[in-house]
Amino acid sequence: QVQLQESGPGLMKPSETLTLTCTVSGDSVNNDFFYWSWIRQPPGKALEWIGYIHYDGITNYNPSLKSRVRVSIDPSKNQFSLQLLSVTAADTAAYYCARGAGAPDYFDYWGQGTVVPVSS
Amino acid sequence: DIQMTQSPVSLSASVGDRVIITCRASQNIKNYLSWYQQKPGKAPNLLIYSASTLQSGVPSRFSGSVSGTAFTLTISSLQPEDFATYYCQQSYSFFTFGGGTRVEIK
């Protein structure tokens, strides 16, 4: 069974860099068929795709966040990570990692999510 | 940017009702449309992809269809476990989610 688990800080201050890690079990991040993604959801709001990475290093980012986002992959630990620079209160959200399937077209497995408040 | 507009924003229904949720794309996205169910405090769960393909393990009371740029998610007979928020998502150009439709108990 494929499982994803996010880990990271519980609280961030404005201007800091957010780093989250997703540990994958039941699959390999080297799997050619899938793209490893980050998606977030501000409190009471809709979902927003952040970006994804493929095992060969190909990345794709939401244009609205591209200047502040980097997604990386560590096959030796079967993990992938998100860095979001210069966070503000608007970045307060539940952050999910997910497996992208298809081209990718959809997200078939998700982590449980981690809530990241940004507050001074 | 491709915008996805869901309607209604919320609806009240009873167990056994037929429920239809609509998602409209701001431009042609062919069939690059998926549907998710999300319960409070939980991650979304994939229901349908490619507009009408049922994800493995999802009950057959869920179905999806498309007509032009309008997509529908139908729940043929609402069950107690179906009360949740539903999101559509396009993948024609990057990924965009709709605003969600909350299905509540009548």
PDB file of N, CA and C in Angstrom, chain A residues 39 41 45-47 49 52 60-61 63 96 104-108 110-111, chain B residues 32 34 36 38 42-44 46 49 55 87 89 91 94-95 97-99:
ATOM      1  N   ILE A  39       0.773  20.195  -2.676  1.00  0.00           N
ATOM      2  CA  ILE A  39      -0.494  20.902  -2.813  1.00  0.00           C
ATOM      3  C   ILE A  39      -0.813  21.487  -1.451  1.00  0.00           C
ATOM      4  N   GLN A  41      -3.659  24.003   1.123  1.00  0.00           N
ATOM      5  CA  GLN A  41      -5.041  24.426   1.321  1.00  0.00           C
ATOM      6  C   GLN A  41      -5.112  25.389   2.490  1.00  0.00           C
ATOM      7  N   LYS A  45     -10.408  27.249   2.661  1.00  0.00           N
ATOM      8  CA  LYS A  45     -10.334  27.606   1.231  1.00  0.00           C
ATOM      9  C   LYS A  45     -10.082  26.382   0.358  1.00  0.00           C
ATOM     10  N   ALA A  46      -9.971  26.630  -0.932  1.00  0.00           N
ATOM     11  CA  ALA A  46      -9.792  25.547  -1.888  1.00  0.00           C
ATOM     12  C   ALA A  46      -8.326  25.119  -1.969  1.00  0.00           C
ATOM     13  N   LEU A  47      -8.120  24.053  -2.694  1.00  0.00           N
ATOM     14  CA  LEU A  47      -6.790  23.486  -2.867  1.00  0.00           C
ATOM     15  C   LEU A  47      -5.998  24.271  -3.914  1.00  0.00           C
ATOM     16  N   TRP A  49      -2.364  23.817  -6.194  1.00  0.00           N
ATOM     17  CA  TRP A  49      -1.184  23.033  -6.555  1.00  0.00           C
ATOM     18  C   TRP A  49       0.056  23.915  -6.476  1.00  0.00           C
ATOM     19  N   TYR A  52       5.643  19.967  -8.774  1.00  0.00           N
ATOM     20  CA  TYR A  52       5.989  18.552  -8.734  1.00  0.00           C
ATOM     21  C   TYR A  52       7.397  18.319  -9.242  1.00  0.00           C
ATOM     22  N   ASN A  60       8.092  21.180 -12.245  1.00  0.00           N
ATOM     23  CA  ASN A  60       7.089  22.069 -12.795  1.00  0.00           C
ATOM     24  C   ASN A  60       6.427  22.775 -11.621  1.00  0.00           C
ATOM     25  N   TYR A  61       6.284  24.095 -11.722  1.00  0.00           N
ATOM     26  CA  TYR A  61       5.786  24.871 -10.596  1.00  0.00           C
ATOM     27  C   TYR A  61       4.595  25.726 -11.003  1.00  0.00           C
ATOM     28  N   PRO A  63       2.853  28.909 -11.653  1.00  0.00           N
ATOM     29  CA  PRO A  63       3.454  30.206 -12.025  1.00  0.00           C
ATOM     30  C   PRO A  63       3.331  31.261 -10.931  1.00  0.00           C
ATOM     31  N   TYR A  96       0.002  19.356   1.703  1.00  0.00           N
ATOM     32  CA  TYR A  96      -0.096  17.937   1.378  1.00  0.00           C
ATOM     33  C   TYR A  96       0.965  17.550   0.356  1.00  0.00           C
ATOM     34  N   PRO A 104       1.531  13.928 -15.561  1.00  0.00           N
ATOM     35  CA  PRO A 104       0.448  13.551 -14.645  1.00  0.00           C
ATOM     36  C   PRO A 104      -0.837  14.334 -14.889  1.00  0.00           C
ATOM     37  N   ASP A 105      -1.933  13.708 -14.558  1.00  0.00           N
ATOM     38  CA  ASP A 105      -3.233  14.343 -14.685  1.00  0.00           C
ATOM     39  C   ASP A 105      -3.995  14.403 -13.379  1.00  0.00           C
ATOM     40  N   TYR A 106      -3.706  13.505 -12.456  1.00  0.00           N
ATOM     41  CA  TYR A 106      -4.467  13.440 -11.212  1.00  0.00           C
ATOM     42  C   TYR A 106      -3.573  12.944 -10.092  1.00  0.00           C
ATOM     43  N   PHE A 107      -4.071  13.095  -8.868  1.00  0.00           N
ATOM     44  CA  PHE A 107      -3.298  12.754  -7.675  1.00  0.00           C
ATOM     45  C   PHE A 107      -3.991  11.583  -6.985  1.00  0.00           C
ATOM     46  N   ASP A 108      -3.361  10.413  -7.001  1.00  0.00           N
ATOM     47  CA  ASP A 108      -4.054   9.224  -6.538  1.00  0.00           C
ATOM     48  C   ASP A 108      -3.728   8.810  -5.101  1.00  0.00           C
ATOM     49  N   TRP A 110      -2.307  10.578  -1.319  1.00  0.00           N
ATOM     50  CA  TRP A 110      -2.002  11.815  -0.613  1.00  0.00           C
ATOM     51  C   TRP A 110      -1.470  11.499   0.785  1.00  0.00           C
ATOM     52  N   GLY A 111      -0.628  12.385   1.293  1.00  0.00           N
ATOM     53  CA  GLY A 111      -0.285  12.334   2.697  1.00  0.00           C
ATOM     54  C   GLY A 111      -1.436  12.874   3.529  1.00  0.00           C
TER      55      GLY A 111
ATOM     56  N   TYR B  32      -9.448  16.553 -19.417  1.00  0.00           N
ATOM     57  CA  TYR B  32      -8.427  16.559 -18.365  1.00  0.00           C
ATOM     58  C   TYR B  32      -9.021  17.073 -17.053  1.00  0.00           C
ATOM     59  N   SER B  34     -10.537  15.865 -13.083  1.00  0.00           N
ATOM     60  CA  SER B  34     -10.651  14.872 -12.017  1.00  0.00           C
ATOM     61  C   SER B  34     -11.558  15.411 -10.924  1.00  0.00           C
ATOM     62  N   TYR B  36     -12.501  14.944  -6.625  1.00  0.00           N
ATOM     63  CA  TYR B  36     -12.035  14.486  -5.327  1.00  0.00           C
ATOM     64  C   TYR B  36     -13.110  14.716  -4.274  1.00  0.00           C
ATOM     65  N   GLN B  38     -13.398  15.336  -0.097  1.00  0.00           N
ATOM     66  CA  GLN B  38     -12.606  15.662   1.081  1.00  0.00           C
ATOM     67  C   GLN B  38     -13.512  15.781   2.304  1.00  0.00           C
ATOM     68  N   LYS B  42      -9.159  15.878   6.722  1.00  0.00           N
ATOM     69  CA  LYS B  42      -8.549  14.774   5.968  1.00  0.00           C
ATOM     70  C   LYS B  42      -8.041  15.245   4.620  1.00  0.00           C
ATOM     71  N   ALA B  43      -7.183  14.444   4.023  1.00  0.00           N
ATOM     72  CA  ALA B  43      -6.706  14.729   2.674  1.00  0.00           C
ATOM     73  C   ALA B  43      -7.802  14.398   1.656  1.00  0.00           C
ATOM     74  N   PRO B  44      -7.766  15.038   0.510  1.00  0.00           N
ATOM     75  CA  PRO B  44      -8.713  14.674  -0.563  1.00  0.00           C
ATOM     76  C   PRO B  44      -8.507  13.226  -1.006  1.00  0.00           C
ATOM     77  N   LEU B  46      -9.237  10.728  -4.372  1.00  0.00           N
ATOM     78  CA  LEU B  46      -9.562  10.722  -5.796  1.00  0.00           C
ATOM     79  C   LEU B  46     -10.770   9.838  -6.069  1.00  0.00           C
ATOM     80  N   TYR B  49     -11.133  10.311 -12.676  1.00  0.00           N
ATOM     81  CA  TYR B  49     -10.153  11.010 -13.500  1.00  0.00           C
ATOM     82  C   TYR B  49     -10.519  10.860 -14.972  1.00  0.00           C
ATOM     83  N   GLN B  55     -11.998   5.780 -10.248  1.00  0.00           N
ATOM     84  CA  GLN B  55     -10.790   5.292  -9.599  1.00  0.00           C
ATOM     85  C   GLN B  55     -11.081   3.946  -8.929  1.00  0.00           C
ATOM     86  N   TYR B  87     -14.303  18.506  -4.899  1.00  0.00           N
ATOM     87  CA  TYR B  87     -13.506  19.427  -5.712  1.00  0.00           C
ATOM     88  C   TYR B  87     -13.268  18.846  -7.096  1.00  0.00           C
ATOM     89  N   GLN B  89     -10.727  19.314 -10.574  1.00  0.00           N
ATOM     90  CA  GLN B  89      -9.344  19.724 -10.825  1.00  0.00           C
ATOM     91  C   GLN B  89      -9.016  19.500 -12.290  1.00  0.00           C
ATOM     92  N   SER B  91      -6.162  19.454 -15.458  1.00  0.00           N
ATOM     93  CA  SER B  91      -4.737  19.217 -15.679  1.00  0.00           C
ATOM     94  C   SER B  91      -4.345  19.510 -17.131  1.00  0.00           C
ATOM     95  N   PHE B  94      -1.078  23.170 -16.374  1.00  0.00           N
ATOM     96  CA  PHE B  94      -0.761  23.105 -14.947  1.00  0.00           C
ATOM     97  C   PHE B  94      -1.918  22.392 -14.232  1.00  0.00           C
ATOM     98  N   PHE B  95      -2.215  22.795 -13.001  1.00  0.00           N
ATOM     99  CA  PHE B  95      -3.303  22.162 -12.250  1.00  0.00           C
ATOM    100  C   PHE B  95      -4.080  23.252 -11.522  1.00  0.00           C
ATOM    101  N   PHE B  97      -7.742  23.759  -9.141  1.00  0.00           N
ATOM    102  CA  PHE B  97      -8.891  23.159  -8.482  1.00  0.00           C
ATOM    103  C   PHE B  97     -10.068  24.130  -8.487  1.00  0.00           C
ATOM    104  N   GLY B  98     -11.267  23.577  -8.477  1.00  0.00           N
ATOM    105  CA  GLY B  98     -12.454  24.387  -8.292  1.00  0.00           C
ATOM    106  C   GLY B  98     -12.588  24.822  -6.840  1.00  0.00           C
ATOM    107  N   GLY B  99     -13.558  25.676  -6.567  1.00  0.00           N
ATOM    108  CA  GLY B  99     -13.744  26.223  -5.236  1.00  0.00           C
ATOM    109  C   GLY B  99     -14.397  25.274  -4.249  1.00  0.00           C
TER     110      GLY B  99
END
